[in-house]
Tab-separated table of C-alpha atoms in Angstrom:
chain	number	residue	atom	x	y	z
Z	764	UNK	CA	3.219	13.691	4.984
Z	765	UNK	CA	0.242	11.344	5.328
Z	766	UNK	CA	-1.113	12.704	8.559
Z	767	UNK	CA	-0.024	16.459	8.509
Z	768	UNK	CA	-2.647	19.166	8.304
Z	769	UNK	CA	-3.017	20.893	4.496
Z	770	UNK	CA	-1.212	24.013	5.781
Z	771	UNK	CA	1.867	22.554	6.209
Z	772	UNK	CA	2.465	20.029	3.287
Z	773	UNK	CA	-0.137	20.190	0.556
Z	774	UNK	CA	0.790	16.583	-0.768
Z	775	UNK	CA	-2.713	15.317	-0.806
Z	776	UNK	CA	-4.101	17.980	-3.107
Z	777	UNK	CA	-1.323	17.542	-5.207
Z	778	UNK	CA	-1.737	13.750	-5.633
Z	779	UNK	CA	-5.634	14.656	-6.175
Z	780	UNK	CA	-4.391	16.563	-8.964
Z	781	UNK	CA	-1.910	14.425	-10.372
Z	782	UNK	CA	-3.478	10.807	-9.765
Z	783	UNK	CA	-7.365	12.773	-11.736
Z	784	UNK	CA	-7.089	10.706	-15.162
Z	785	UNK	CA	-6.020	7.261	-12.879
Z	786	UNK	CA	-9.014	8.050	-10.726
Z	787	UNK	CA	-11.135	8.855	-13.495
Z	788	UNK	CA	-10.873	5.639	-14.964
Z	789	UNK	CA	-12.076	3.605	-11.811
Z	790	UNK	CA	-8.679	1.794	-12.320
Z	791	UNK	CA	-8.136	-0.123	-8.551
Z	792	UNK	CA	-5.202	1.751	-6.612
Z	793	UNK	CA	-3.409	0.435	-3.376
Z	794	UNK	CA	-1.140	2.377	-1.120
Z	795	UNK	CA	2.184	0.630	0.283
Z	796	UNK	CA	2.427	2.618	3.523
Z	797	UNK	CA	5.589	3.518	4.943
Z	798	UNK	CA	7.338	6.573	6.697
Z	799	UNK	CA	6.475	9.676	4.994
Z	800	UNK	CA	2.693	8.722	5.439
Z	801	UNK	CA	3.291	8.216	9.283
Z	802	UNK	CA	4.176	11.552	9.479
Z	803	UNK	CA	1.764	13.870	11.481
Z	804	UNK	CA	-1.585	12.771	12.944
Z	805	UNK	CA	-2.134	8.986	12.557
Z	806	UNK	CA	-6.198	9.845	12.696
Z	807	UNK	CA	-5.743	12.076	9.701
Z	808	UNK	CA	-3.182	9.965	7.917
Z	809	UNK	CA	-5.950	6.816	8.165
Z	810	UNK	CA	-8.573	9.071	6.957
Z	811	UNK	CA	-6.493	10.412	3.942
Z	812	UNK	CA	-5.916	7.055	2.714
Z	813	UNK	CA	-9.314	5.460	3.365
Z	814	UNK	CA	-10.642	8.428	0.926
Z	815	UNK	CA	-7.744	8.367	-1.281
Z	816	UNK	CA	-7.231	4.439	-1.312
Z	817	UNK	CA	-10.382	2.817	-0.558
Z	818	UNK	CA	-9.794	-0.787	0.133
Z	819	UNK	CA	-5.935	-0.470	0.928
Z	820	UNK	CA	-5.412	-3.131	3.817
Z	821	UNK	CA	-3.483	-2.792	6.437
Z	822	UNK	CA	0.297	-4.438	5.450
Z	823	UNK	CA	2.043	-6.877	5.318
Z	824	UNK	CA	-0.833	-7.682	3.371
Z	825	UNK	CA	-1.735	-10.114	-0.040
Z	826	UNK	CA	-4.067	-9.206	-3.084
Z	827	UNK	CA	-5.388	-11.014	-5.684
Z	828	UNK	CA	-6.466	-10.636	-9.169
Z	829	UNK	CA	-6.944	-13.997	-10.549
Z	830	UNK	CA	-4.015	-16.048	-11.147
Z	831	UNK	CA	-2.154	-12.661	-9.910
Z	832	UNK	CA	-0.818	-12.873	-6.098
Z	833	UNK	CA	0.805	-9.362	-5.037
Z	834	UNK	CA	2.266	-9.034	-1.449
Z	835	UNK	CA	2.534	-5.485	-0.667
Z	836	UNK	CA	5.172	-4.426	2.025
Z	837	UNK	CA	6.292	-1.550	4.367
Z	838	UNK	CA	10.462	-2.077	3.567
Z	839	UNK	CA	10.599	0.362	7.228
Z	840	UNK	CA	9.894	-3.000	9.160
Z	841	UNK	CA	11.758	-5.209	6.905
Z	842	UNK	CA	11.890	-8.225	9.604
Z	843	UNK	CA	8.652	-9.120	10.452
Z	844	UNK	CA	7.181	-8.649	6.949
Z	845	UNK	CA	10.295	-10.791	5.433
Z	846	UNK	CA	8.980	-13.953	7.599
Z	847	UNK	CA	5.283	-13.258	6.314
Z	848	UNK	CA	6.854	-12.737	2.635
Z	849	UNK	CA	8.552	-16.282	2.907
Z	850	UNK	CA	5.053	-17.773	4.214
Z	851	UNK	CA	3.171	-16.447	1.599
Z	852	UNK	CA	6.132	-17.256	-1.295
Z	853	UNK	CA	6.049	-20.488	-0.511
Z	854	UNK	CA	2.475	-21.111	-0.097
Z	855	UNK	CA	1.472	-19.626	-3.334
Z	856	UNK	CA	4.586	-22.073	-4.788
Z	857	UNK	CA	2.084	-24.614	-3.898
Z	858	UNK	CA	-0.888	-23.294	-5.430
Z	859	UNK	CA	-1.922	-24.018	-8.892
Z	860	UNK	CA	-4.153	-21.616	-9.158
Z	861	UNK	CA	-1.190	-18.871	-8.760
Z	862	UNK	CA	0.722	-18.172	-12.158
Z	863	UNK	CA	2.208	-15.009	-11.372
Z	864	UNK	CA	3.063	-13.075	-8.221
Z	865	UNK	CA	4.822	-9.038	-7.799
Z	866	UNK	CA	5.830	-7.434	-4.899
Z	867	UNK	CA	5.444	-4.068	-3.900
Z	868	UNK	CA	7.296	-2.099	-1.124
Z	869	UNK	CA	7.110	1.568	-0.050
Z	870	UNK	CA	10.620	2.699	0.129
């Protein structure tokens, strides 16, 4: 429950908890948003990821680490994200400098 206040659903103090020796080693993290962060107050849910996730961009959206593409999707709005997914597929088919690419989907 991205957006719902602590009272109800502790999930982000858990995840603080659980995600301390990730965070701790300044390892990059990126959040594939989907329904159960929609839940609640869209304000709060923003803010919660923004601290939590700092850089996550808003999807469907493409990162890259070298000759790494990822495409990271919401699979709740599977049609308008499948048309970006071919784009991007078949543009990075064209590029040289891509040698690998991953998806990742919050489901």
């Amino acid at each position: 429950c991205g957006g719902c206040p602590s009272w109800i659903l502790s999930g982000w103090e858990f995840f603080k908890s659980a995600s301390a020796p990730i965070r701790g080693l300044g390892i990059p993290r990126y959040l594939a948003t989907g329904n159960h962060e929609y839940w609640g107050s869209d304000e709060r849910m923003r803010s919660e990821i923004r601290v939590h996730f700092p850089g996550t961009p808003e999807l469907p959206a493409m990162l890259r680490f070298g000759s790494l593409a990822i495409a990271i999707l919401d699979s709740n709005a599977p049609k308008p994200q499948r048309d970006w997914l071919e784009r991007k597929l078949a543009a990075w088919d064209l590029d040289p400098a891509i040698r690998w690419s991953a998806i990742a989907t919050h489901h």
